[in-house]
Coordinates of C-alpha atoms and ligand atoms in Angstrom, one line a residue:
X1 CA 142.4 45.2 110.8
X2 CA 142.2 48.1 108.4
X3 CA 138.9 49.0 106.5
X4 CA 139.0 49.3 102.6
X5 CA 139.5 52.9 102.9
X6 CA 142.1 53.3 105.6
X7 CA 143.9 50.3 103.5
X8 CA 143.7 52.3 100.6
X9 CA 145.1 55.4 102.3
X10 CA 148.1 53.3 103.9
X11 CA 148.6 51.9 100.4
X12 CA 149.1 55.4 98.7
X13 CA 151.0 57.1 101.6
X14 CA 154.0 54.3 101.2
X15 CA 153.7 53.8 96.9
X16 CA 157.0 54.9 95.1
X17 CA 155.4 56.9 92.5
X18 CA 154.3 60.4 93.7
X19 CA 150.2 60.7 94.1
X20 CA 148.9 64.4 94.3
X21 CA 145.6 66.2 93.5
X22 CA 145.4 69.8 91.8
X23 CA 142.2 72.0 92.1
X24 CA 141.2 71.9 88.8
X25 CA 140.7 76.3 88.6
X26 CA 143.6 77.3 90.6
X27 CA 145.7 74.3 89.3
X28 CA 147.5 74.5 93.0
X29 CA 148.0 71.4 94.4
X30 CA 145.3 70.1 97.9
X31 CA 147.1 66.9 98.5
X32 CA 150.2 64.9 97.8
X33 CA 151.6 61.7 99.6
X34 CA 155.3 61.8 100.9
X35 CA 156.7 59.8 97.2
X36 CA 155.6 63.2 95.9
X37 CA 158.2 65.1 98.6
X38 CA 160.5 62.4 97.6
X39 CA 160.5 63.3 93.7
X40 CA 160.6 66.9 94.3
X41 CA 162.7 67.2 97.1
X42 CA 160.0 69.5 99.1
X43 CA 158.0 68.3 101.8
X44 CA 154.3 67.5 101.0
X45 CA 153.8 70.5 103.2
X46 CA 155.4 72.8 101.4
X47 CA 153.9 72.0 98.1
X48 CA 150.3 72.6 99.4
X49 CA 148.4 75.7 97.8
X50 CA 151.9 75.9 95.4
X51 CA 150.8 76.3 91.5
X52 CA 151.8 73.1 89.3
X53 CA 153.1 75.4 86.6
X54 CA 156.3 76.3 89.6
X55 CA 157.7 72.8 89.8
X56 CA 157.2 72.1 85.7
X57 CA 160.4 72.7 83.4
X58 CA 159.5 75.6 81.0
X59 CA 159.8 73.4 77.5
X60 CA 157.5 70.9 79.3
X61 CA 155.0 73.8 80.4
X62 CA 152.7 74.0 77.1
X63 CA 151.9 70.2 77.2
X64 CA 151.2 70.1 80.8
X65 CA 148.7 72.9 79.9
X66 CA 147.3 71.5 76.9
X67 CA 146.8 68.0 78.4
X68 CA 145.3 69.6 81.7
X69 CA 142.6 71.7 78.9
X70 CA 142.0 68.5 77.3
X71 CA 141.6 66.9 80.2
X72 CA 138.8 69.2 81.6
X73 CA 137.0 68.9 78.3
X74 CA 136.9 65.2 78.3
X75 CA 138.4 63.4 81.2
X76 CA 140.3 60.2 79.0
X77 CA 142.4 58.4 80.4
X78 CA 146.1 60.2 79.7
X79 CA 149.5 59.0 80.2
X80 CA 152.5 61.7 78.9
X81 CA 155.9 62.8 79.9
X82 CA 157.6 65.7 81.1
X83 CA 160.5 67.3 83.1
X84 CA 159.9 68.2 86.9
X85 CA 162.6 71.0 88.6
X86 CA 163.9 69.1 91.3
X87 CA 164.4 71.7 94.6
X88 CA 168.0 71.6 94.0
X89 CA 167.8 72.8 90.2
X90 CA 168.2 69.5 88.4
X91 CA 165.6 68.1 85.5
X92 CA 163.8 65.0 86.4
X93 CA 161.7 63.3 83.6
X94 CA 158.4 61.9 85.0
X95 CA 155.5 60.2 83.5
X96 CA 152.3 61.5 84.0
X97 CA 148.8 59.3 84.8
X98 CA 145.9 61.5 85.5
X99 CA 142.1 61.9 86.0
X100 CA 139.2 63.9 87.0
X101 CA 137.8 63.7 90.0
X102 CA 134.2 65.0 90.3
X103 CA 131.5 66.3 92.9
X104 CA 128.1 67.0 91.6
X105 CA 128.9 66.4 88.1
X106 CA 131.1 68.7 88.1
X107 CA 135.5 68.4 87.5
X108 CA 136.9 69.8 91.1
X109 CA 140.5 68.4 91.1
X110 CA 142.7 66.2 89.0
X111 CA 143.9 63.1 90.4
X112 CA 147.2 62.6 89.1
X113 CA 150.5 60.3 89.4
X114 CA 154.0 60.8 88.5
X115 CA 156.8 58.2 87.6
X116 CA 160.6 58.6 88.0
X117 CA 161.6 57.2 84.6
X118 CA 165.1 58.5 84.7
X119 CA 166.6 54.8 84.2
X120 CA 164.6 54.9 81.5
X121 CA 165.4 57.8 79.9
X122 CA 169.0 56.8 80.4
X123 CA 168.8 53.6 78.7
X124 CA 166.9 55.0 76.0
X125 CA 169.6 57.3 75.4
X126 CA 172.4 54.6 75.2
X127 CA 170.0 52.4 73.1
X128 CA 170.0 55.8 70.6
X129 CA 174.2 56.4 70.7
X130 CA 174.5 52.9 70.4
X131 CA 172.5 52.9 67.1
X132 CA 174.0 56.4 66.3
X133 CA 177.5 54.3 66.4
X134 CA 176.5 51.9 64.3
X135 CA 174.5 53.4 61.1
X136 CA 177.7 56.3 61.2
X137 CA 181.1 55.0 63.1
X138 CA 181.1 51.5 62.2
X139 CA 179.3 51.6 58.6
X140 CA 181.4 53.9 57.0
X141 CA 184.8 51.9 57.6
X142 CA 183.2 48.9 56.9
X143 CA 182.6 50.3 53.0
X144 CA 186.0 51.6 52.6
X145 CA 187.0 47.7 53.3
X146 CA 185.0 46.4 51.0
X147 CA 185.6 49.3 48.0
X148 CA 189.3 48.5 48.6
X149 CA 188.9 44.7 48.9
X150 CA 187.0 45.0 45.5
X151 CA 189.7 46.7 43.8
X152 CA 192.3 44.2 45.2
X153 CA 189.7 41.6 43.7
X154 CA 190.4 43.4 40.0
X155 CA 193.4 43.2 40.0
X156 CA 193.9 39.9 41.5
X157 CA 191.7 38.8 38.8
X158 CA 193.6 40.7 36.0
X159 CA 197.2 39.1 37.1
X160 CA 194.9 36.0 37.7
X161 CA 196.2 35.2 40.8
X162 CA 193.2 32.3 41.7
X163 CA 194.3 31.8 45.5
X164 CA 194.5 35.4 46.6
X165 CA 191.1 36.3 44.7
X166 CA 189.8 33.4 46.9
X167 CA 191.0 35.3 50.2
X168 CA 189.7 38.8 48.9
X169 CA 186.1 37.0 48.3
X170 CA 186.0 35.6 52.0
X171 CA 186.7 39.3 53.3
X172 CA 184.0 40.3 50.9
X173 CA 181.8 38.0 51.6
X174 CA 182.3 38.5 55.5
X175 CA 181.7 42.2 55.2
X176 CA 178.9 41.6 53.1
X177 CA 177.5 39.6 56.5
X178 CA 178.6 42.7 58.9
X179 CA 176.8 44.9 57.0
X180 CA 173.6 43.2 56.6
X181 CA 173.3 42.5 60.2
X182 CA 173.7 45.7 61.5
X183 CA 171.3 47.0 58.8
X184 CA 168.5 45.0 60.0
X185 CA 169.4 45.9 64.1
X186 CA 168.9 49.6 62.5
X187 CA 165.8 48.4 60.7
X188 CA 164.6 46.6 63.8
X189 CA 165.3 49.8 66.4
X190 CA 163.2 52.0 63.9
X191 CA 160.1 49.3 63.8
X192 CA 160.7 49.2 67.7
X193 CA 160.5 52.9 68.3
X194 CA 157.8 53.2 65.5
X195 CA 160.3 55.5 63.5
X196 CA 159.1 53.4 60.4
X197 CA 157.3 55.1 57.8
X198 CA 155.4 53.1 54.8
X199 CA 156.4 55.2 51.6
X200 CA 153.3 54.1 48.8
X201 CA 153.2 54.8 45.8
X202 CA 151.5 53.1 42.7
X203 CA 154.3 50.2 40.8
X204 CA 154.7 47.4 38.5
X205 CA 154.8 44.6 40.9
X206 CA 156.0 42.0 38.0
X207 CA 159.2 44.2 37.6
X208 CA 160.0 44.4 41.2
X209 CA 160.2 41.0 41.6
X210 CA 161.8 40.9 38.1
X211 CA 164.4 43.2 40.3
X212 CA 165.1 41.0 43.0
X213 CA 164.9 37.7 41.4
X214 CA 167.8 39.5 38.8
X215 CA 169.6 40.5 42.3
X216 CA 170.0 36.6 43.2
X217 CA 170.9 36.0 39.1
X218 CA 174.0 38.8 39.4
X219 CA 175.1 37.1 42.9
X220 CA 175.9 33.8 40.7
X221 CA 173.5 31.9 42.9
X222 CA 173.9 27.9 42.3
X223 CA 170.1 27.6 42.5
X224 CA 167.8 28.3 39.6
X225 CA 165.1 31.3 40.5
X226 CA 161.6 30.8 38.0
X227 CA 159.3 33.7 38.1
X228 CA 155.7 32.9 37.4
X229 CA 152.3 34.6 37.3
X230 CA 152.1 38.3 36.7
X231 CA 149.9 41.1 38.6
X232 CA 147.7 42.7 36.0
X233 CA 147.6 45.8 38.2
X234 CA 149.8 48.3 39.6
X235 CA 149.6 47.9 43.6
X236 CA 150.1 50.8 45.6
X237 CA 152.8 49.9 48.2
X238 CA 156.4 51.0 49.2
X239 CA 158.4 49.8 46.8
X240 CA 161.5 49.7 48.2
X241 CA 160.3 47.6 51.4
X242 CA 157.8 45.1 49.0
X243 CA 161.5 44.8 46.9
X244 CA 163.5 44.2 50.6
X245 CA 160.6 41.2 51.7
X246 CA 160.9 39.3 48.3
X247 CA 164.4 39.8 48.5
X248 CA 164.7 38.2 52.2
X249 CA 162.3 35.2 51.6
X250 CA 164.4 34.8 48.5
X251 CA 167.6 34.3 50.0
X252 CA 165.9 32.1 52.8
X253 CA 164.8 30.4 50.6
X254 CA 168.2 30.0 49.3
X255 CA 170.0 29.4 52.4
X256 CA 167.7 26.5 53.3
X257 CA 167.6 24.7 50.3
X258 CA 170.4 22.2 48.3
X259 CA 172.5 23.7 45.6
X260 CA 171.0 23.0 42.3
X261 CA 167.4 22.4 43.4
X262 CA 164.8 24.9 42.2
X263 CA 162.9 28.2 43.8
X264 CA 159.7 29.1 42.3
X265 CA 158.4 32.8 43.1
X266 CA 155.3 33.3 42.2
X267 CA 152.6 36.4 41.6
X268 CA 149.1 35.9 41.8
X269 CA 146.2 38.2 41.2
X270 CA 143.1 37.8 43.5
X271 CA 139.8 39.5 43.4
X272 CA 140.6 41.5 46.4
X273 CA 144.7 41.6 46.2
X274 CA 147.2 39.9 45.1
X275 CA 149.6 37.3 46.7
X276 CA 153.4 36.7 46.2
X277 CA 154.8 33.3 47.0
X278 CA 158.4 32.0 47.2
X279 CA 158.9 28.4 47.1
X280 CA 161.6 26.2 47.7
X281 CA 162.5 22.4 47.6
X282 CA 164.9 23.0 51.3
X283 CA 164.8 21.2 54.3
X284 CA 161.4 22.7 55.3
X285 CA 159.7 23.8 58.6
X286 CA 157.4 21.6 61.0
X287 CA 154.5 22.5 61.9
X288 CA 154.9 23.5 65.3
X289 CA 157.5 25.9 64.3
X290 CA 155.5 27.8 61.3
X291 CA 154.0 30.7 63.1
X292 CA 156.9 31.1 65.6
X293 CA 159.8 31.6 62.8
X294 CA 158.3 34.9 62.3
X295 CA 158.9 36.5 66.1
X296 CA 161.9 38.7 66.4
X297 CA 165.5 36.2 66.9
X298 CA 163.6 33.4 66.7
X299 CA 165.3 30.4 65.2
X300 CA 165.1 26.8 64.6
X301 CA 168.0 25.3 66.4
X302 CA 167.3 21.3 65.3
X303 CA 167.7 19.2 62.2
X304 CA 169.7 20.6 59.6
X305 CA 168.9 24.1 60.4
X306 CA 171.5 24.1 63.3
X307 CA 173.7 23.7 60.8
X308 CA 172.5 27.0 58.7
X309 CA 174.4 30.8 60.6
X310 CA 171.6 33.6 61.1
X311 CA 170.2 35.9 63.4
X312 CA 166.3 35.5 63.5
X313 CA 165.3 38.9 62.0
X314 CA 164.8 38.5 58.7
X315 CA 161.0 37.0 58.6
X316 CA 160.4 39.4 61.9
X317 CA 161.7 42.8 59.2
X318 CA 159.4 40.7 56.8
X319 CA 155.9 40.6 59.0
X320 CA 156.3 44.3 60.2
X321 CA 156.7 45.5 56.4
X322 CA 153.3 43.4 55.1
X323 CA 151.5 44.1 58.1
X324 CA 152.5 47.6 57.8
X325 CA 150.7 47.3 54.3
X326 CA 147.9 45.6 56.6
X327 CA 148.8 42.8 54.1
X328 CA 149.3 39.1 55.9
X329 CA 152.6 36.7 55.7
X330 CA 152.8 32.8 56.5
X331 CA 154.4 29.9 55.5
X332 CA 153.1 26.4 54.3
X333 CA 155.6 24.0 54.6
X334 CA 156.4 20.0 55.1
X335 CA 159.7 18.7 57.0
X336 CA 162.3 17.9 54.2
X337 CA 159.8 18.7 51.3
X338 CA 160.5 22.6 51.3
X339 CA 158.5 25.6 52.3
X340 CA 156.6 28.5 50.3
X341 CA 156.4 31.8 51.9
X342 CA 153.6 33.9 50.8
X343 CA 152.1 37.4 51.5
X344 CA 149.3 38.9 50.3
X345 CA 149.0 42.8 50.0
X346 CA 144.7 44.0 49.8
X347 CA 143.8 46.3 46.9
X348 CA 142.5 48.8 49.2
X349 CA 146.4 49.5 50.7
Ligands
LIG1 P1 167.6 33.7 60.0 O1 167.5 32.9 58.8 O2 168.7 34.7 60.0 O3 167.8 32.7 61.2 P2 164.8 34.5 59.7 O4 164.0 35.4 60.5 O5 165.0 34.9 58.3 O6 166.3 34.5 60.4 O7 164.2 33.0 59.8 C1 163.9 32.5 61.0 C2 164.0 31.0 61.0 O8 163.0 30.4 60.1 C3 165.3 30.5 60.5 O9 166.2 30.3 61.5 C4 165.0 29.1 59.8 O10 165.0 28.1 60.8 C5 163.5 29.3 59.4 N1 163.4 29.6 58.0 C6 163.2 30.8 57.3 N2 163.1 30.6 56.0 C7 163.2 29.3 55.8 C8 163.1 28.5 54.6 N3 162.9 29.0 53.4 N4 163.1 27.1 54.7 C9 163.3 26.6 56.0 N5 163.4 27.3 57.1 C10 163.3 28.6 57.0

């Protein structure tokens, strides 16, 4: 039987991930375990007394050295990425986990330990093409359809031709759907990779919902949108995104309500914010369901909602947005009553 020590030994000479040491003034490396060989196609041997700076690739070389000065200032625990130079020339991108080790209260060497994360980087790099494909090669064709279907639609309309204008509207409408959806995977990659910047700036929040609720008017919807309440102040918020959340529990709120039956949004000024509400009269959302409807795909597949096409992003594009505001979203809702969506943005945004 092994003591803790010897265990811990064993357990670091056979771990995937490299695990060296680097004298913390010569920044050579004292010790490495045979993953370390195994990254950088040297033996462990060989790599003794050899500078760290020799097996870093040059464009990764000022990080390495500003994390290793950071490190000896305050030794925090770090975690960072950079490119290795294999022994046989090629780039391998590692991540980086380090400390300090000290004697006497003093730093001697950095403990440290690399990652392959070339799978990683790969798939990252797919993810990136793949949404490269989609905002440019796929969007751009998509629009000429529709401009082209639109002008088919005048003209059908102007030699009043009723069943082809039908046929025109479904490619319209289907587009319409195309583009939406890969919109919000767009949206959805940029919240993922924390690309997503919040834009304030100070507006009328009465005419921005004025803007959307017109939006829903234009698209000829067969439900009738009331506005009520008014903000007496100007919040400062990104417009554009506030406009896009009103604008996706409003058609929600279409979508999973009857024809004819009323949707209510609603502005109301509170001592510390204000809160916007959109309520319908649809097939509402149980209780056990409220919270999760807002987690990204997430859909209610039972009751008349099975019946109702979407993808689950929506409210998910919603809750990033407000709590990007560090605002708060939620619904309130009874089973075949309807539901009212409501988020509140603070004063203090
Ligand atoms: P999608 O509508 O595309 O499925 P969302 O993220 O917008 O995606 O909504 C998630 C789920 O929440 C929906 O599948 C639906 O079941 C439920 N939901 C959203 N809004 C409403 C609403 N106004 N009334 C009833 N259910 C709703």
């Amino acid at each position: 039987m092994l003591d803790p020590q010897e265990r811990l030994a064993h357990l670091i000479e056979h771990l995937n991930d490299a695990v060296y040491t680097v004298d913390t003034k010569t920044l050579q490396f004292t010790s490495l375990n045979p993953a370390a060989g195994t990254l950088t196609g040297y033996s462990s041997e060989e790599l003794i007394g050899v500078s760290v700076a020799s097996l870093i690739a040059p464009d990764s070389l000022p990080l390495v050295k500003k994390m290793i000065n950071q490190k000896k200032k305050k030794d925090l625990p770090t975690v960072y990425e950079v490119e290795l130079i294999h022994k046989d020339g090629r780039h391998i991108p590692v991540e980086i986990s380090s400390r300090m080790i000290y004697e006497d209260g003093k730093p001697v060497e950095i403990l440290g330990i690399a990652r392959d994360i070339t799978e990683r980087k790969v798939a990252e790099r797919q993810k990136e093409i793949f949404f490269s494909l989609i905002t440019h090669e796929i969007k751009n064709p998509l629009s000429s359809i529709l401009m082209y279907t639109q002008l088919l639609m005048k003209k059908a309309e102007k030699e009043e031709d009723a069943k082809e204008l039908k046929m025109l509207s479904v490619i319209q409408s289907q587009v319409d759907a195309i583009t939406q959806l890969m919109s919000d995977f767009v949206e959805i990659n940029q919240l993922q990779v924390k690309k997503f910047s919040i834009k304030k700036e100070p507006f009328d929040l009465n005419e921005a919902v004025s803007e959307a609720v017109t939006l829903f008017h234009k698209k000829a919807s067969k439900h009738r949108i009331l506005k009520k309440g008014k903000a007496k102040r100007f919040v400062n918020a990104d417009r554009q995104r506030i406009v896009q959340v009103i604008i996706n529990l409003l058609s929600n709120a279409i979508k999973y309500s009857q024809e004819g039956s009323t949707i209510t949004v609603s502005v109301d000024e509170e001592k510390t914010g204000v809160t916007v509400s959109v309520i319908d009269q649809g097939v509402g959302i149980a209780k056990s369901e409220q919270k999760a409807i807002f987690d990204l795909f997430y859909r209610i597949k039972v009751g008349k909602h099975s019946m109702i096409k979407g993808h689950g992003l929506g409210l998910y594009i919603c809750r990033e947005i407000v709590l990007g505001h560090n605002g708060k979203i939620w619904v309130e809702s009874e089973v075949g009553k309807g539901s009212t969506f409501r988020f509140f943005l603070p004063n203090t945004l």
